Amino acid sequence: MKTCLLAVALTALTATSATSVAADASQYPTKPVTVVVPYVAGGAADITARVVAQKLSDALGKTFVVENKPGANGQIGTDQVAKAKPDGYTLLMDASGPLVVNPVLYKQVPYDPVKDLAPITQLTSYQYVLVVPVASPIKSLDELVESAKRAPGKLTYGSAGIGSGGHLAGELLALQAKAGMTHVPYKGNAQALADLLGGQLSFGFDTVVTAVPHIRGGKLRPFAVTGEARASALPDVPTMKELGFKNFKVTQFQGLLAPAGTDPAILERIRTAAVAALKDPDVIRRLADEGGNDIVGGTRAEFAKLMRDELAQYRTLVRDAGIKAE
């Protein structure tokens, strides 16, 4: 009899606990939510975070506050969220670098992006465009590759730094073309672009959004984009795959994550609101039309798979190209 009573009590307790969790998730949030951006204010990730955070505030009834925590190529802010209480009140608005590049580029990072973070949804993606100065004698991708093969190391390209998207795209081109090219790392994309425009560099992989004004202004000549599909802003520019580089893909994503262990019902509540926000005309204007991003959205499982796939991709690239963090 006592055993039966104990079983009934445990069943009731479990049911009550489950009901409480469901209630907590349906009432979330009950206080302001912090959205950590592991970069300085004003950059692409920061802009995306602020646009989406405002829409989340409107949809869920509490303020989503963006907090910039830059440093160590995004590792400081990412690690802060990875170690935060998994209650849904500390989120991460992150990009590819800290999640799928740093863990394979550096010997050690203070977090495991797969084990320590729970993907909520991918928000956007953006790609790069291979460009040369308009005064360059190189008129096509084939000519660029042939020039690199004739004089290994003579052609130079700049990037925002070791492990940046522009750097990884250049290394992938060198590997697939079997041609030597010299990488020149800068402290940011603006300086690399300035030297490319000035003719101090042979070519570069620049983000579409920053390259388009110079392409339309007749200062840069585009050869190819690095995504799986052509960029909407450059519909006449083929992809690297279209030009024969079949396994060439270098894109950057931006997405929302939470500490691992956060209630799945809370994650889904945030995801639903975020995906709805991405359909808002104002968000599309600011992130896609003006920001050069492709709007994505999607499920938690899709974002988790993307992270796993890109970790494997960049692990192979970093190994094969012998890239070392400075």
Coordinates of C-alpha atoms in Angstrom, one line a residue, residues 30 50 71 99 117-118 134 144 163 171 173 197 202 206 225 247 273 324:
T30 CA 9.2 37.9 -17.4
R50 CA 19.9 45.4 -32.7
G71 CA 37.9 40.5 -27.8
L99 CA 31.6 29.2 -33.7
L117 CA 25.7 26.3 -26.8
A118 CA 22.2 25.6 -28.0
V134 CA 39.8 47.8 -62.6
L144 CA 44.3 35.0 -62.4
G163 CA 41.0 33.2 -40.2
E171 CA 43.4 29.8 -49.1
L173 CA 41.3 29.1 -54.1
L197 CA 41.5 49.9 -54.6
S202 CA 46.5 41.9 -56.8
D206 CA 35.5 41.2 -50.3
V225 CA 31.0 35.0 -55.8
N247 CA 33.7 22.3 -54.0
A273 CA 9.5 35.2 -32.8
K324 CA 48.1 29.0 -38.1

